[in-house]
Coordinates of C-alpha atoms in Angstrom, one line a residue:
M530 CA -96.5 108.6 15.3
I531 CA -94.1 106.0 16.5
K532 CA -90.6 106.5 15.2
F533 CA -88.0 103.7 15.0
P534 CA -84.2 104.4 14.9
V535 CA -82.8 104.0 11.4
P536 CA -79.2 102.8 11.1
K537 CA -76.8 105.2 9.3
S538 CA -75.4 102.4 7.1
A539 CA -75.6 98.8 6.4
A540 CA -72.4 98.3 8.4
S541 CA -74.2 99.3 11.5
I542 CA -76.7 96.4 11.2
H543 CA -75.7 93.4 13.3
P544 CA -76.9 89.8 12.7
T545 CA -79.9 88.9 14.9
S546 CA -81.2 85.6 16.1
T547 CA -84.6 84.2 15.3
T548 CA -85.6 84.9 19.0
D549 CA -84.5 88.6 18.6
V550 CA -86.7 88.9 15.5
Q551 CA -89.7 87.3 17.2
I552 CA -89.3 89.7 20.2
G553 CA -89.0 92.6 17.9
R554 CA -92.1 91.6 16.0
R555 CA -94.1 91.2 19.3
K556 CA -93.0 94.7 20.4
F557 CA -93.9 96.1 17.0
L558 CA -97.3 94.5 17.1
A559 CA -97.9 95.8 20.6
F560 CA -97.0 99.3 19.5
A561 CA -99.2 99.0 16.5
A562 CA -102.2 97.7 18.6
A563 CA -101.8 100.6 21.0
G564 CA -101.7 103.1 18.2
T565 CA -104.8 101.6 16.6
A566 CA -106.6 101.8 20.0
I567 CA -105.7 105.4 20.5
A568 CA -106.9 106.2 16.9
A569 CA -110.2 104.4 17.5
C570 CA -110.8 106.4 20.7
A571 CA -109.7 109.7 19.1
T572 CA -111.7 109.5 15.9
I573 CA -115.1 108.3 17.2
P574 CA -117.6 111.2 16.6
V575 CA -118.7 112.9 19.8
A576 CA -120.2 116.3 20.4
A577 CA -117.8 119.1 21.4
A578 CA -117.1 118.7 25.1
S579 CA -117.8 121.6 27.4
T580 CA -115.9 122.3 30.6
S581 CA -118.1 125.2 31.6
I582 CA -119.7 124.7 35.0
N583 CA -122.6 126.6 36.6
S584 CA -121.0 127.2 40.0
G585 CA -124.3 127.1 41.7
S586 CA -125.6 123.8 40.3
P587 CA -125.3 120.8 42.5
R588 CA -122.8 118.2 41.2
K589 CA -123.9 114.6 41.9
L590 CA -122.2 111.3 41.2
R591 CA -123.4 107.7 41.2
L592 CA -120.8 105.0 41.7
Y593 CA -120.5 101.3 42.0
N594 CA -117.3 99.8 43.4
T595 CA -116.6 96.5 41.5
H596 CA -114.5 95.1 44.3
T597 CA -116.5 95.9 47.4
R598 CA -119.9 96.0 45.5
E599 CA -120.7 99.1 47.4
K600 CA -123.1 101.7 45.8
L601 CA -122.9 105.4 46.3
S602 CA -125.1 108.3 45.3
V603 CA -123.7 111.6 46.5
T604 CA -123.7 115.3 46.0
F605 CA -120.2 116.7 46.4
W606 CA -120.7 120.3 45.3
S607 CA -123.5 122.8 45.9
N608 CA -123.9 126.5 46.3
G609 CA -120.5 127.3 45.0
H610 CA -118.3 125.0 47.1
Y611 CA -117.4 121.4 47.8
L612 CA -119.3 119.6 50.5
R613 CA -117.1 118.0 53.1
E614 CA -119.5 115.2 53.8
G615 CA -119.8 114.4 50.1
L616 CA -116.0 114.3 49.7
D617 CA -115.6 112.1 52.7
Q618 CA -118.1 109.6 51.3
L619 CA -116.3 109.6 48.0
N620 CA -112.9 109.2 49.7
H621 CA -114.2 106.1 51.6
H622 CA -115.8 104.6 48.5
L623 CA -112.6 104.9 46.6
R624 CA -110.4 103.6 49.4
D625 CA -107.7 101.0 48.8
H626 CA -109.9 97.9 49.6
R627 CA -106.9 95.6 49.9
Q628 CA -105.4 97.6 52.8
N629 CA -108.7 99.3 53.8
E630 CA -107.0 102.7 53.7
S631 CA -108.3 105.9 52.3
T632 CA -106.9 109.3 51.4
D633 CA -108.2 112.8 50.5
M634 CA -108.8 112.4 46.8
D635 CA -108.2 115.4 44.5
P636 CA -111.7 117.0 44.2
R637 CA -110.9 118.0 40.6
L638 CA -111.1 114.3 39.8
F639 CA -114.7 114.3 40.8
D640 CA -115.3 117.4 38.6
Q641 CA -113.9 115.4 35.7
L642 CA -116.3 112.5 36.3
W643 CA -119.2 114.9 36.6
L644 CA -118.3 116.7 33.4
L645 CA -117.8 113.3 31.7
Q646 CA -121.3 112.2 32.6
E647 CA -122.8 115.6 31.7
N648 CA -121.1 115.6 28.2
T649 CA -122.0 112.1 27.4
G650 CA -125.6 112.5 28.6
S651 CA -125.2 109.5 30.9
T652 CA -127.9 108.7 33.4
G653 CA -126.1 105.5 34.6
R654 CA -123.4 105.1 37.1
F655 CA -119.6 104.9 37.2
E656 CA -118.3 101.4 37.8
V657 CA -115.0 101.8 39.7
I658 CA -112.2 99.5 39.0
S659 CA -109.5 101.4 40.9
G660 CA -109.3 104.5 43.0
Y661 CA -106.8 105.2 45.7
R662 CA -103.8 102.8 46.0
T663 CA -101.4 102.6 48.9
P664 CA -97.7 102.2 47.9
R665 CA -97.9 98.6 49.1
T666 CA -100.8 97.8 46.8
N667 CA -99.3 99.6 43.9
A668 CA -96.0 97.7 44.3
G669 CA -98.0 94.4 44.4
L670 CA -99.9 95.3 41.2
R671 CA -96.6 96.3 39.4
K672 CA -95.3 92.7 40.0
K673 CA -98.4 91.4 38.1
S674 CA -98.6 93.9 35.3
S675 CA -96.1 96.1 33.4
G676 CA -98.9 98.6 32.8
V677 CA -98.8 99.8 36.4
A678 CA -96.7 103.0 36.9
R679 CA -94.1 103.1 39.7
K680 CA -95.2 106.6 40.6
S681 CA -98.8 106.1 39.9
Y682 CA -101.2 109.0 40.3
H683 CA -103.5 106.5 42.1
M684 CA -101.1 106.7 45.1
Q685 CA -101.6 110.5 45.3
G686 CA -105.4 110.2 45.1
R687 CA -105.4 111.8 41.7
A688 CA -106.5 109.0 39.5
I689 CA -109.4 106.6 38.9
D690 CA -110.1 103.7 36.6
V691 CA -113.8 103.6 35.6
R692 CA -116.4 102.8 33.0
L693 CA -119.9 104.2 32.5
S694 CA -122.7 101.7 32.7
D695 CA -124.7 103.2 29.9
V696 CA -122.0 104.7 27.6
P697 CA -119.7 102.8 25.2
L698 CA -116.1 102.8 26.3
K699 CA -114.9 104.4 23.1
T700 CA -117.4 107.3 23.5
A701 CA -116.4 107.9 27.1
C702 CA -112.7 107.9 26.2
A703 CA -113.2 110.3 23.2
T704 CA -115.3 112.6 25.4
A705 CA -112.7 112.6 28.2
R706 CA -110.0 113.4 25.7
K707 CA -111.9 116.4 24.4
L708 CA -112.3 117.8 27.9
K709 CA -108.5 118.0 28.2
L710 CA -108.5 118.1 32.0
G711 CA -105.7 115.6 32.6
G712 CA -104.5 112.1 31.6
V713 CA -106.8 109.8 29.7
G714 CA -105.9 106.1 29.3
Y715 CA -107.9 103.7 27.1
Y716 CA -107.8 100.1 28.2
R717 CA -110.1 98.3 25.7
N718 CA -109.4 94.7 26.7
S719 CA -109.8 95.5 30.4
N720 CA -112.9 97.6 29.7
F721 CA -112.1 100.8 31.5
I722 CA -110.6 104.2 31.0
H723 CA -108.1 105.8 33.3
L724 CA -108.6 109.5 34.3
D725 CA -106.2 111.6 36.4
T726 CA -105.5 115.2 37.2
G727 CA -102.0 115.2 35.9
P728 CA -100.8 116.8 32.6
V729 CA -103.0 116.5 29.6
R730 CA -101.9 113.3 27.7
T731 CA -103.4 110.2 26.2
W732 CA -102.4 106.6 25.8
A733 CA -103.9 103.1 25.1
S734 CA -103.2 99.6 26.1

């Protein structure tokens, strides 16, 4: 619930200009819209999400990079351990395409994606909007959008912005929230969800 400060008395209320009122109204509407989006994502009915993993089962992902138009089908886990070749392919696929630089992504992020597709029953592919970001790219994006964090998990290789080609965005968001494996952001207008391996938290924009 969003709480607004309440003045102790009428004497503490200062006259405001029409511009101040308009700005305040815009902020209120923005908060209200975000709250509605979070509620929509949270209340959509989905089956109970399971984080149980058969350690011996291969874990596969299919991805499509919306910027480079590259496609990838890869097994990143098999026989109880991560596969170096598979991780390297994912690291390259999720590179910062603006700077053509990659990093070692957090493998737990790939586990999140795999569990998301398993729990939604998806047979489609993940469409990648953003993976790794260099500090330079992140700074450039911050100049264009207030929604880009200064210390973004993208710069640590711990975040990804995606959508599933065959699953409604609300369903993917609600399922990811139930998994409780990290941060989940719902970006309805931009048509993607943000996933990261940071603390469990949710937000919407």
